[in-house]
Amino acid sequence: MRRQYAIRSLVVVIGLVIIGVGVIVQMVRIQNSEQAKIFLSQGDLYAGEFRTFYPERGEIYDRNGHLLAGNRTVYEVGVSLTEMKDVDAIAYVLGTYLNMTSDEVRDKLLNSPETWTYIVVKDYVDVNTVTAIQDVIRQLDEADDNRLNGLGFKPHYERSYPERNLASNLLGFVTRDGRGYFGIEEKYNDLLAGNPVQVWVPRDPNKAIDIPRVSNGTTLVLTINRDLQAKVETILDQSLSEYGAKNGTIIVMDPKTGEILAMAATPRMDLNNYTDYFQIYDNGSQYNRSIGMAYEAGSVVKVLTMAAALDTGTVTPETTFIDTGSIDVGGITIQNWDRKPWGQQDMIGCLQHSLNVCLAWIATQMGSPNFYSYMEHFGLGHPTGIDLSGEAMGRLKVPGDSDWYPVDLGTNAFGQGVTVTPLQMLMAVSAVANDGQMVTPHVLYAMLRDGHQYNVPSQYAGSPISEETARTLTEMLAASVESESASALLPGYRVAGKTGTAQIPTEYGYDPNHTNVSFIGWGPVDDPRFMIYVWLQEPTTSIWSSQTAAPVFSSVAEQTVITLNIPPDLVRNQYGSR
Amino acid sequence: MQATQIIHAYKQAPWRVQRQYVGAFLLTVIVLALVAALYLDVTARTALAGREIQDLQVQITTMQRTNADLETELANLTASAVMQRRALELGYRPVEPGELDYVFVPGYVAPEPAILLAAADSTLRSDSLPEAYSQSLLEWLDEKVNFAGGIQ
């Protein structure tokens, strides 16, 4: 009996072992078959997905921490066709909230390519609209109504400019494809945008830690002072209205560091509606006239001519010149702005009365090699290197150029026949305001990335003139402003500066009825804290700079000393002596 | 005969041998069950932790978006034009140069531009974690087997 049990048990055990071994063999065979590889690869497809992580675009702040360009969340509203239950209900709801007709939505959903499983109905939908739609979905869910199944909302960032049109010419804008145009946004686009990262994101929660973190774009801090920028823009707008000018530009710079404190230009645009660009501007050079538009600046160039003459020793402040009202240079007669003789003048008188004949004579005394060498060293005809996109170079014709004539030496000396941008002039004259050292203008103060801060150092662009020349010329220009451009004066502060009234060249010669008026000045003379350049295009109330640009300089200087807390000379000297 | 008696005297009874086999088998089963339970517990906890990490990452992304939105909203509310309008509504007016008084403060140094340096990101990076914290038992075994195979 026991033997029979033993045999039966043995048979059962052998049977179970055979089945077990069979199962194991089959498992191994299936695991290693050709089909298994296909199944594995299909399984891998569902194990995760390739996802591109776009970093948040870096923000832009002014020097005092006011946000000039930030980001806000908007949504892409779409429908998953595989989950869609009721196309009419979805079309009705989306049509109601997205300012579309139900038919438009229905058409998008029903007439999509067969292979598509997801349809984007509308992008850049604001958070309030999305919240309203989500409320409707929630109410239906509570009632076990799934007619809106398939609706999806994908959040992403959109550039936002809280100050709207403030400093718009300087900031530039970002389009919906994420690319920056003009100004800071274009110049530092790569830094601001950061690096998108495409990675395989596993669905396995055990591997959740492998999801990478994407660093945001670099945040930029500008040298701009928002409050001063706002005041300067207000003054510019009022000036255009008061003097009937077509357009204008005002730049305020720290002459010691090259930091741009304010840069206003017209026209401006609300950066949140960047599509307005095409209605406002005819071409890119108009976007920021401070750097993008070169023009014949006129008598402000006399500052550079006089600086070169003093530095070469061609003249001293006491050198006298008998102005007969005209001078022959290269066979062409050059006259004063009023076509009158001014008699005997010293060099201060030449600047005070802005005598073309005197400055043309100085240039001829200096000689064209010297004159053009200095102009080159002042940076005329070259970009300043400012960290803004869209800078123009201007044009300085030099001997040897096919369109240079000997008379150009005389006319260039008083700013005719040479084109410059307002910023070029500011940079060139910074050598006079800054003891002979010319600064490179810049708008970037610092960069912030991954918890680190990188400050941008100031850079000097050479020393075209000596310290002594700079101080001598500053005194001459201060005296010049005090006697001839009283409207540019700022009570309590000693300032130096020069007016510039330039006729506008046309195809048929110079337009006698329209001018570009400019003023360049700085102060306080004994310790310059600001440099200001004003350019008004074709003012109609007066064609003279002394009656238009000069008072604008005074207004800007007044707001600058208030905003930057610069005490009057008397107060500074009292405290300085303690 | 004597030898057989000795063997019988020292040989264990058959039921004792069977009991030892059964005991060893049961012990093996219990150990395997314990290891399996432990592994299941660890795996389940890891999965839960992984899911929490995924949720936290979603929360971080949401908070970053909220933060960006709030920053922009705050900037909208304190924009230059808005503040000027509010100041005028409250009865303030722009200061005139003659109305300013300057006070000499010995040792005072004008502040440098305020920089908005955010706190350094101290988030633990995934690549700084030892593998033991993210590896399953099977992955560990697989690595060891492969490593041993590599040596051969």
XYZ file of C-alpha atoms in Angstrom:
730
model
C 0.000 0.000 0.000
C 2.730 2.421 0.980
C 4.633 1.549 -2.152
C 1.605 2.432 -4.297
C 1.379 5.826 -2.583
C 5.037 6.355 -3.165
C 4.725 5.593 -6.881
C 1.711 7.879 -7.237
C 3.469 10.659 -5.390
C 6.490 10.216 -7.594
C 4.350 10.441 -10.722
C 2.664 13.614 -9.450
C 6.020 15.160 -8.538
C 7.530 14.273 -11.917
C 4.464 15.693 -13.636
C 4.662 18.940 -11.660
C 8.395 19.222 -12.292
C 7.876 18.694 -16.026
C 5.151 21.350 -16.059
C 7.318 23.698 -14.022
C 10.313 23.182 -16.222
C 8.069 23.630 -19.247
C 6.808 26.941 -17.888
C 10.342 28.137 -17.185
C 11.575 27.036 -20.610
C 8.645 28.805 -22.235
C 9.320 31.966 -20.224
C 12.964 31.977 -21.243
C 12.038 31.247 -24.856
C 9.492 34.071 -24.972
C 11.813 36.493 -23.221
C 14.538 35.859 -25.772
C 12.444 35.569 -28.912
C 12.504 38.072 -31.771
C 8.994 39.170 -30.901
C 10.088 39.966 -27.354
C 12.410 42.658 -28.647
C 9.536 44.253 -30.498
C 7.346 44.109 -27.402
C 10.139 45.557 -25.300
C 10.685 48.415 -27.688
C 6.937 49.080 -27.734
C 6.956 48.981 -23.973
C 9.772 51.513 -23.909
C 7.603 53.888 -25.889
C 5.142 54.000 -23.034
C 7.793 54.049 -20.327
C 8.188 57.770 -20.740
C 8.388 60.542 -23.297
C 10.828 63.006 -24.783
C 9.988 66.382 -23.385
C 11.556 69.771 -24.094
C 11.929 71.996 -21.074
C 11.975 75.685 -21.957
C 13.540 77.852 -19.280
C 11.765 80.951 -18.069
C 13.150 83.943 -19.964
C 15.356 86.082 -17.765
C 13.840 89.222 -16.320
C 15.097 92.757 -16.860
C 15.322 95.226 -13.983
C 16.382 98.822 -13.711
C 19.273 99.711 -11.386
C 16.950 100.160 -8.422
C 15.168 96.835 -8.779
C 12.081 97.901 -10.690
C 10.909 95.214 -13.063
C 11.024 96.395 -16.666
C 10.439 93.062 -18.419
C 8.973 89.968 -16.763
C 6.920 86.921 -17.610
C 3.328 85.920 -17.062
C 1.510 82.651 -17.519
C -0.800 82.161 -20.466
C -2.417 78.968 -21.709
C -2.713 76.929 -24.834
C -6.300 75.650 -24.966
C -6.665 72.401 -26.863
C -8.797 69.306 -27.221
C -7.724 65.664 -27.103
C -9.736 64.118 -29.921
C -9.485 60.620 -28.455
C -11.100 61.760 -25.212
C -13.632 64.137 -26.755
C -17.244 63.142 -25.947
C -19.424 65.984 -27.174
C -18.054 68.272 -29.883
C -21.074 70.586 -29.719
C -20.704 71.195 -26.000
C -16.976 71.901 -26.352
C -17.565 74.187 -29.344
C -20.204 76.120 -27.432
C -18.102 76.617 -24.297
C -14.876 77.517 -26.103
C -16.735 79.757 -28.535
C -18.281 81.618 -25.623
C -15.075 82.171 -23.659
C -12.441 82.483 -26.400
C -14.152 85.129 -28.532
C -14.720 82.651 -31.319
C -17.893 81.354 -32.904
C -19.021 77.825 -32.122
C -18.776 77.018 -35.815
C -15.136 78.072 -35.894
C -14.303 75.766 -32.994
C -16.381 72.897 -34.422
C -14.674 73.321 -37.786
C -11.240 73.097 -36.165
C -12.166 69.980 -34.241
C -13.941 68.088 -36.976
C -11.845 68.998 -39.994
C -8.443 68.145 -38.618
C -6.111 65.627 -40.291
C -7.007 62.060 -39.395
C -3.674 61.325 -37.758
C -4.021 64.190 -35.299
C -5.079 63.319 -31.795
C -4.778 66.791 -30.271
C -5.989 70.103 -31.661
C -4.915 73.524 -30.392
C -7.988 75.728 -30.448
C -6.337 78.939 -29.204
C -3.008 79.925 -27.660
C -1.963 82.788 -25.373
C -5.248 82.667 -23.466
C -5.058 84.635 -20.227
C -5.417 83.031 -16.835
C -8.817 84.591 -16.061
C -10.422 83.081 -19.154
C -8.931 79.679 -18.426
C -10.105 79.830 -14.823
C -13.643 80.581 -16.022
C -13.603 77.571 -18.382
C -12.178 75.351 -15.650
C -15.022 76.422 -13.353
C -17.532 75.253 -15.941
C -15.718 71.914 -16.234
C -15.703 71.532 -12.455
C -19.431 72.191 -12.190
C -20.149 69.607 -14.863
C -17.849 67.097 -13.172
C -19.766 67.516 -9.927
C -22.929 66.649 -11.822
C -21.216 63.586 -13.387
C -21.509 65.261 -16.768
C -18.539 64.446 -18.987
C -19.486 66.392 -22.087
C -16.374 68.578 -21.818
C -13.992 65.645 -21.564
C -10.902 66.125 -23.686
C -10.434 69.849 -22.998
C -6.862 70.591 -22.005
C -4.877 73.639 -20.855
C -1.112 73.813 -21.253
C 0.508 76.702 -19.380
C 3.529 78.556 -20.713
C 5.130 81.942 -20.335
C 4.559 85.133 -22.273
C 6.776 88.222 -22.063
C 5.210 91.053 -20.138
C 6.293 94.677 -19.819
C 4.750 96.267 -16.718
C 5.946 99.756 -17.673
C 4.351 99.407 -21.120
C 6.040 102.032 -23.318
C 8.618 103.258 -20.795
C 12.120 102.772 -22.215
C 10.595 100.798 -25.068
C 13.257 102.040 -27.496
C 15.937 100.659 -25.258
C 14.352 97.383 -24.156
C 13.116 96.020 -27.475
C 10.495 93.275 -27.443
C 10.000 89.535 -27.680
C 7.700 87.966 -30.226
C 5.634 84.845 -29.632
C 8.312 82.638 -31.126
C 10.470 83.683 -28.169
C 12.974 85.765 -30.117
C 14.027 89.217 -29.024
C 14.005 92.139 -31.405
C 15.830 95.451 -30.921
C 17.560 96.830 -27.862
C 18.391 94.678 -24.885
C 16.018 91.870 -25.841
C 17.854 91.290 -29.121
C 21.378 92.020 -27.935
C 21.150 89.608 -25.004
C 18.619 87.219 -26.506
C 20.753 84.109 -25.990
C 21.462 84.979 -22.368
C 17.878 85.886 -21.572
C 16.337 82.913 -23.334
C 18.531 80.301 -21.638
C 19.035 76.832 -23.059
C 16.047 74.582 -23.736
C 16.743 70.991 -22.674
C 15.205 67.944 -24.327
C 15.188 64.874 -22.082
C 13.593 61.474 -21.755
C 11.152 61.704 -18.885
C 10.342 58.256 -17.429
C 6.867 57.538 -16.099
C 8.322 55.119 -13.587
C 8.023 56.880 -10.252
C 11.163 55.067 -9.114
C 13.061 57.164 -11.635
C 11.317 60.426 -10.889
C 14.506 61.892 -9.520
C 16.063 61.704 -12.968
C 13.876 64.554 -14.239
C 16.332 67.392 -14.850
C 16.027 70.921 -13.629
C 16.336 73.605 -16.277
C 18.074 76.817 -15.286
C 16.130 79.955 -16.059
C 17.473 82.502 -18.494
C 19.902 85.073 -17.166
C 18.305 88.004 -15.378
C 19.715 91.392 -16.343
C 20.023 94.533 -14.240
C 20.341 97.688 -16.301
C 22.084 100.955 -15.534
C 18.837 102.751 -16.295
C 17.127 104.678 -13.512
C 13.419 104.105 -14.083
C 12.260 107.285 -12.394
C 14.720 109.434 -14.324
C 13.775 107.636 -17.528
C 10.107 108.454 -16.922
C 10.894 112.116 -16.242
C 13.114 112.419 -19.306
C 10.464 110.846 -21.515
C 7.882 113.255 -20.158
C 10.184 116.221 -20.845
C 10.878 114.942 -24.348
C 7.184 114.549 -25.137
C 6.429 118.036 -23.788
C 9.313 119.493 -25.793
C 8.105 117.979 -29.035
C 4.716 119.486 -28.375
C 6.089 122.867 -27.254
C 8.576 123.318 -30.087
C 6.639 121.501 -32.794
C 9.439 119.035 -33.467
C 8.856 115.864 -35.437
C 10.881 113.571 -33.234
C 13.515 113.726 -30.562
C 16.068 112.004 -28.429
C 17.495 112.625 -24.980
C 20.288 110.592 -23.403
C 21.595 110.949 -19.862
C 24.913 109.259 -19.116
C 27.354 109.085 -16.236
C 30.510 110.547 -17.824
C 32.816 108.725 -15.419
C 31.523 105.207 -16.015
C 29.623 105.334 -19.296
C 26.479 104.053 -17.564
C 23.387 105.157 -19.441
C 20.985 106.522 -16.842
C 18.158 107.349 -19.239
C 17.667 107.043 -22.972
C 14.465 108.493 -24.358
C 13.437 108.599 -27.979
C 10.291 108.995 -29.998
C 8.112 107.416 -31.133
C 7.610 104.779 -28.457
C 5.337 101.783 -28.393
C 3.550 99.652 -25.815
C 5.815 96.631 -25.738
C 2.921 94.379 -24.740
C 1.442 95.021 -28.192
C 4.551 94.506 -30.264
C 2.558 94.049 -33.459
C 2.076 97.838 -33.380
C 5.681 98.101 -34.516
C 4.688 97.961 -38.155
C 2.219 100.838 -37.741
C 4.648 103.040 -35.810
C 7.991 102.589 -37.550
C 8.938 102.626 -41.208
C 12.269 100.917 -40.646
C 14.487 99.580 -37.912
C 16.735 102.639 -37.661
C 13.781 104.653 -36.348
C 13.237 102.302 -33.404
C 15.878 103.955 -31.274
C 17.117 107.161 -32.840
C 19.677 107.598 -30.074
C 21.780 104.847 -31.549
C 20.174 103.896 -34.844
C 19.964 107.177 -36.721
C 22.998 109.165 -37.787
C 22.547 112.812 -38.704
C 24.561 115.962 -39.288
C 24.708 117.288 -35.751
C 26.151 120.724 -36.584
C 27.939 122.889 -34.081
C 28.151 120.360 -31.258
C 31.007 118.869 -33.307
C 32.899 122.130 -32.710
C 33.666 120.790 -29.239
C 35.724 118.021 -30.829
C 37.433 120.365 -33.276
C 38.425 122.734 -30.485
C 39.578 119.815 -28.329
C 41.843 118.601 -31.121
C 43.197 122.108 -31.741
C 43.945 122.689 -28.055
C 45.507 119.260 -27.681
C 47.798 119.707 -30.682
C 48.740 123.184 -29.505
C 47.353 124.759 -32.649
C 45.445 127.254 -30.493
C 45.087 128.270 -26.879
C 42.015 129.867 -25.292
C 43.681 133.246 -25.779
C 44.498 132.787 -29.476
C 42.805 135.534 -31.459
C 41.114 135.267 -34.812
C 39.761 138.105 -36.899
C 36.456 136.941 -38.293
C 35.683 138.555 -41.642
C 32.479 136.558 -42.061
C 33.843 134.122 -44.597
C 36.800 131.869 -45.332
C 37.899 130.020 -48.440
C 38.614 126.326 -47.945
C 39.349 124.128 -50.941
C 38.017 126.761 -53.312
C 34.654 126.989 -51.549
C 33.575 129.929 -49.399
C 32.414 129.099 -45.897
C 30.281 131.589 -44.001
C 29.005 132.039 -40.468
C 25.514 130.952 -39.473
C 24.347 134.611 -39.717
C 26.578 135.334 -42.730
C 28.105 138.269 -40.798
C 31.667 139.093 -39.684
C 32.286 138.961 -35.929
C 35.631 140.776 -35.885
C 38.386 139.866 -33.451
C 37.573 136.873 -31.298
C 39.469 134.646 -28.935
C 38.747 130.934 -28.879
C 36.109 131.279 -26.159
C 34.376 133.843 -28.355
C 34.508 131.445 -31.295
C 32.647 128.842 -29.215
C 30.308 131.368 -27.597
C 29.139 132.701 -30.943
C 29.516 129.340 -32.670
C 31.508 130.822 -35.532
C 31.834 128.472 -38.486
C 34.532 130.570 -40.090
C 36.684 130.458 -36.969
C 36.392 126.687 -36.578
C 37.081 126.116 -40.289
C 40.196 128.265 -39.900
C 41.290 126.229 -36.882
C 40.911 123.006 -38.875
C 43.001 124.362 -41.716
C 45.662 125.469 -39.238
C 45.672 122.000 -37.709
C 45.834 120.273 -41.088
C 43.692 117.421 -42.283
C 45.958 114.570 -41.004
C 45.757 115.924 -37.471
C 42.082 116.805 -37.671
C 40.922 113.444 -39.011
C 43.256 111.538 -36.732
C 41.574 113.162 -33.743
C 38.102 112.593 -35.143
C 38.960 108.905 -35.569
C 40.226 108.735 -32.020
C 37.015 110.345 -30.824
C 35.220 107.413 -32.448
C 33.455 109.207 -35.280
C 32.575 106.794 -38.062
C 32.768 103.815 -35.705
C 30.107 102.186 -33.541
C 30.417 103.019 -29.869
C 30.088 99.373 -28.891
C 27.094 99.978 -26.658
C 25.356 96.760 -25.671
C 22.198 97.520 -27.618
C 21.116 96.074 -30.917
C 20.741 98.239 -33.993
C 23.569 100.728 -33.631
C 24.476 102.868 -36.653
C 28.061 103.967 -37.364
C 27.581 107.369 -38.900
C 29.966 108.543 -41.596
C 33.227 110.418 -41.398
C 34.685 111.020 -44.817
C 38.472 111.130 -44.733
C 41.086 112.218 -47.281
C 41.438 109.432 -49.815
C 37.733 108.607 -49.891
C 36.236 109.063 -53.354
C 33.683 111.567 -52.062
C 36.041 113.592 -49.874
C 36.943 117.088 -51.064
C 39.301 119.653 -49.485
C 36.340 121.808 -48.438
C 35.189 118.947 -46.214
C 38.002 119.777 -43.805
C 36.413 123.196 -43.248
C 32.779 122.027 -43.119
C 33.496 118.947 -40.988
C 35.095 121.253 -38.423
C 31.690 122.776 -37.616
C 29.674 119.585 -38.009
C 28.572 119.691 -41.611
C 29.207 116.763 -43.928
C 29.834 114.375 -41.063
C 27.066 112.204 -39.647
C 26.961 110.935 -36.089
C 24.463 109.310 -33.779
C 23.569 111.125 -30.551
C 25.336 108.382 -28.607
C 28.521 108.762 -30.665
C 28.642 112.434 -29.809
C 28.030 111.670 -26.151
C 30.844 109.139 -26.104
C 33.266 111.439 -27.949
C 32.603 114.425 -25.707
C 32.866 112.238 -22.589
C 36.619 112.616 -23.070
C 36.219 116.336 -22.376
C 33.957 115.825 -19.382
C 36.055 113.009 -17.922
C 39.557 114.495 -17.808
C 40.554 113.168 -21.228
C 39.336 109.601 -20.776
C 36.603 108.519 -23.163
C 34.116 105.981 -21.743
C 32.296 103.206 -23.557
C 28.571 103.702 -23.027
C 26.715 100.681 -21.711
C 23.323 99.778 -20.290
C 24.054 96.475 -18.562
C 24.903 96.814 -14.893
C 24.874 93.167 -13.787
C 23.789 89.652 -14.707
C 22.193 87.183 -12.305
C 22.296 83.451 -13.007
C 21.998 80.366 -10.811
C 22.373 82.420 -7.666
C 25.498 84.198 -8.847
C 25.897 87.851 -9.731
C 28.288 89.140 -12.356
C 28.867 92.883 -12.406
C 29.757 94.470 -15.716
C 32.835 96.670 -15.351
C 33.064 100.069 -16.989
C 35.390 100.296 -19.940
C 37.441 103.185 -21.235
C 37.728 103.730 -24.953
C 41.026 105.541 -24.940
C 42.288 109.011 -24.156
C 42.075 111.096 -27.316
C 43.049 114.271 -25.465
C 45.072 115.146 -22.400
C 43.620 115.892 -18.985
C 44.803 119.494 -19.278
C 43.069 119.958 -22.627
C 39.864 118.474 -21.237
C 39.844 120.834 -18.252
C 40.697 123.878 -20.346
C 37.952 123.133 -22.835
C 35.457 122.452 -20.064
C 36.135 125.908 -18.635
C 35.768 127.465 -22.092
C 32.448 125.700 -22.657
C 31.175 126.618 -19.193
C 31.978 130.267 -19.888
C 30.401 129.932 -23.310
C 27.126 128.601 -21.885
C 27.018 131.285 -19.207
C 27.217 134.103 -21.722
C 25.436 132.833 -24.818
C 23.144 129.936 -23.874
C 21.554 131.170 -20.685
C 18.488 129.028 -21.326
C 20.666 125.952 -20.760
C 21.807 127.059 -17.334
C 20.748 125.272 -14.184
C 20.529 127.548 -11.146
C 22.886 126.419 -8.416
C 24.989 124.230 -10.674
C 27.776 125.168 -13.068
C 27.379 123.346 -16.341
C 29.350 123.202 -19.585
C 27.843 122.628 -22.985
C 27.424 123.511 -26.609
C 24.494 124.138 -28.878
C 24.176 122.720 -32.361
C 21.886 123.928 -35.110
C 22.281 122.048 -38.370
C 20.560 122.467 -41.671
C 19.273 119.244 -43.138
C 20.920 117.907 -46.304
C 18.609 116.952 -49.160
C 19.158 115.790 -52.729
C 19.158 119.454 -53.797
C 21.440 120.857 -51.127
C 20.701 122.022 -47.602
C 17.104 122.704 -46.668
C 17.022 126.391 -45.592
C 13.782 126.075 -43.641
C 14.327 123.069 -41.420
C 17.014 122.235 -38.902
C 18.111 119.599 -36.477
C 18.792 121.179 -33.108
C 21.081 119.585 -30.560
C 22.667 120.342 -27.227
C 25.382 118.501 -25.394
C 26.240 119.427 -21.845
C 27.403 118.111 -18.510
C 27.687 119.095 -14.896
C 28.568 119.929 -12.246
C 31.695 121.180 -13.976
C 34.015 120.523 -11.025
C 32.768 116.961 -10.527
C 30.686 115.805 -13.524
C 27.895 113.428 -12.528
C 25.785 113.595 -15.661
C 26.098 114.203 -19.387
C 23.026 115.015 -21.417
C 22.480 114.985 -25.144
C 19.363 116.495 -26.669
C 18.324 116.203 -30.292
C 15.061 117.646 -31.592
C 14.213 116.977 -35.197
C 12.885 119.896 -37.245
C 11.379 122.143 -34.565
C 8.884 124.617 -35.982
C 8.621 127.301 -33.297
C 12.290 128.184 -33.759
C 15.063 126.735 -35.847
C 17.730 127.626 -33.273
C 19.132 125.250 -30.713
C 19.592 127.983 -28.112
C 15.816 128.505 -28.099
C 14.770 124.861 -28.208
C 17.331 122.201 -27.293
C 19.112 124.356 -24.688
C 16.066 124.827 -22.434
C 15.300 121.137 -22.780
C 18.818 120.408 -21.507
C 18.145 122.649 -18.530
C 14.888 120.843 -17.703
C 16.502 117.421 -17.963
C 19.477 118.537 -15.884
C 17.115 119.857 -13.215
C 15.280 116.532 -12.969
C 18.579 114.658 -13.054
C 20.054 116.456 -10.052
C 16.806 115.940 -8.130
C 16.547 112.246 -8.970
C 20.219 111.493 -8.406
C 20.374 113.600 -5.226
C 23.153 115.842 -6.485
C 23.437 118.873 -4.175
C 24.041 122.365 -5.618
C 27.669 123.455 -6.050
C 27.567 125.718 -3.014
C 26.318 122.946 -0.746
C 28.812 120.437 -2.116
C 31.715 122.828 -1.714
C 30.677 123.705 1.846
C 30.441 120.073 2.846
C 33.481 119.165 0.818
C 35.613 121.610 2.788
C 34.645 119.972 6.108
C 26.639 -7.689 13.835
C 28.322 -5.501 16.319
C 28.941 -2.883 13.663
C 25.284 -2.822 12.664
C 24.291 -2.332 16.270
C 26.605 0.637 16.550
C 25.222 2.228 13.395
C 21.654 1.773 14.611
C 22.574 3.205 17.949
C 23.842 6.451 16.407
C 21.597 6.703 13.358
C 18.690 9.081 13.793
C 15.192 7.833 13.469
C 13.741 8.398 9.951
C 10.985 10.715 11.256
C 13.681 12.897 12.790
C 15.449 13.246 9.444
C 12.172 14.062 7.686
C 11.377 16.690 10.308
C 14.777 18.286 9.773
C 14.207 18.442 6.020
C 10.759 19.917 6.503
C 12.173 22.403 9.013
C 14.933 23.475 6.664
C 12.469 23.826 3.835
C 10.072 25.864 5.917
C 12.937 28.019 7.152
C 13.958 28.694 3.562
C 10.390 29.539 2.631
C 10.058 31.885 5.595
C 13.348 33.623 4.783
C 12.379 34.029 1.149
C 8.960 35.321 2.175
C 10.589 37.830 4.527
C 12.983 39.019 1.825
C 10.122 39.269 -0.660
C 7.970 41.189 1.814
C 10.846 43.478 2.642
C 11.580 44.048 -1.016
C 7.926 44.691 -1.739
C 7.768 47.159 1.104
C 10.907 48.991 -0.022
C 9.760 49.040 -3.630
C 6.339 50.348 -2.662
C 7.866 53.053 -0.522
C 10.267 54.008 -3.303
C 7.398 54.212 -5.754
C 5.438 56.381 -3.356
C 8.432 58.612 -2.782
C 8.983 58.845 -6.531
C 5.374 59.807 -7.043
C 5.690 62.435 -4.316
C 8.790 63.780 -6.038
C 6.896 64.010 -9.302
C 4.069 65.818 -7.531
C 6.521 68.161 -5.851
C 8.164 68.936 -9.158
C 4.786 69.831 -10.599
C 4.156 71.994 -7.537
C 7.539 73.682 -7.957
C 6.749 74.457 -11.591
C 3.328 75.782 -10.623
C 4.822 77.909 -7.860
C 7.476 79.281 -10.188
C 4.738 80.296 -12.587
C 2.716 81.812 -9.773
C 5.805 83.640 -8.553
C 6.503 85.038 -12.016
C 2.857 86.081 -12.335
C 2.875 87.782 -8.951
C 6.137 89.590 -9.680
C 4.713 90.900 -12.922
C 1.439 91.829 -11.268
C 3.292 93.678 -8.520
C 5.325 95.509 -11.145
C 2.099 96.428 -12.937
C 0.679 97.857 -9.736
C 3.833 99.840 -8.966
C 4.633 100.966 -12.508
C 6.013 104.473 -12.823
C 2.897 105.900 -14.469
C 0.609 104.211 -11.916
C 2.610 105.508 -8.955
C 2.698 109.018 -10.373
C -1.060 108.997 -10.839
C -1.639 107.686 -7.339
C 0.716 110.282 -5.875
C -1.133 113.073 -7.627
C -4.469 111.673 -6.450
C -3.153 111.676 -2.892
C -2.271 115.346 -3.222
C 1.461 115.084 -3.780
C 3.233 117.203 -6.395
C 6.688 117.111 -7.984
C 9.364 118.730 -5.854
C 11.005 121.946 -7.010
C 14.805 122.271 -6.779
C 14.544 125.172 -4.334
C 12.485 123.096 -1.921
C 15.221 120.555 -1.345
C 17.432 120.697 1.728
C 20.644 118.735 1.808
C 22.028 117.535 5.113
C 25.668 116.619 5.556
C 25.978 113.190 7.188
C 29.607 112.397 8.103
C 30.673 108.974 6.928
C 27.590 108.426 4.800
C 28.252 106.634 1.541
C 25.601 106.773 -1.147
C 24.115 103.305 -1.697
C 25.164 101.292 -4.686
C 22.410 100.133 -7.031
C 20.230 97.610 -5.260
C 20.777 94.222 -6.797
C 18.100 91.614 -6.762
C 20.209 88.583 -6.080
C 17.891 85.704 -5.304
C 18.860 83.243 -2.592
C 21.293 80.677 -3.881
C 19.526 77.576 -5.135
C 20.231 74.911 -2.567
C 18.064 72.256 -4.165
C 19.691 68.849 -3.888
C 20.704 67.812 -7.351
C 19.901 64.298 -8.478
C 23.476 63.673 -9.542
C 24.686 64.303 -5.988
C 22.680 61.365 -4.541
C 24.425 58.004 -4.089
C 22.950 55.300 -6.286
C 21.886 53.322 -3.252
C 19.093 55.863 -2.708
C 17.600 55.436 -6.136
C 18.413 51.819 -7.004
C 16.033 48.909 -6.613
C 17.244 45.577 -5.261
C 16.974 43.988 -8.694
C 18.918 46.837 -10.278
C 21.579 46.412 -7.625
C 21.771 42.652 -8.280
C 21.844 43.268 -12.012
C 24.701 45.722 -11.593
C 26.650 43.311 -9.393
C 26.155 40.408 -11.815
C 27.174 42.512 -14.757
C 30.117 43.893 -12.825
C 31.253 40.329 -11.931
C 30.800 39.301 -15.548
C 32.874 42.252 -16.562
C 35.741 41.103 -14.406
C 35.685 37.654 -15.921
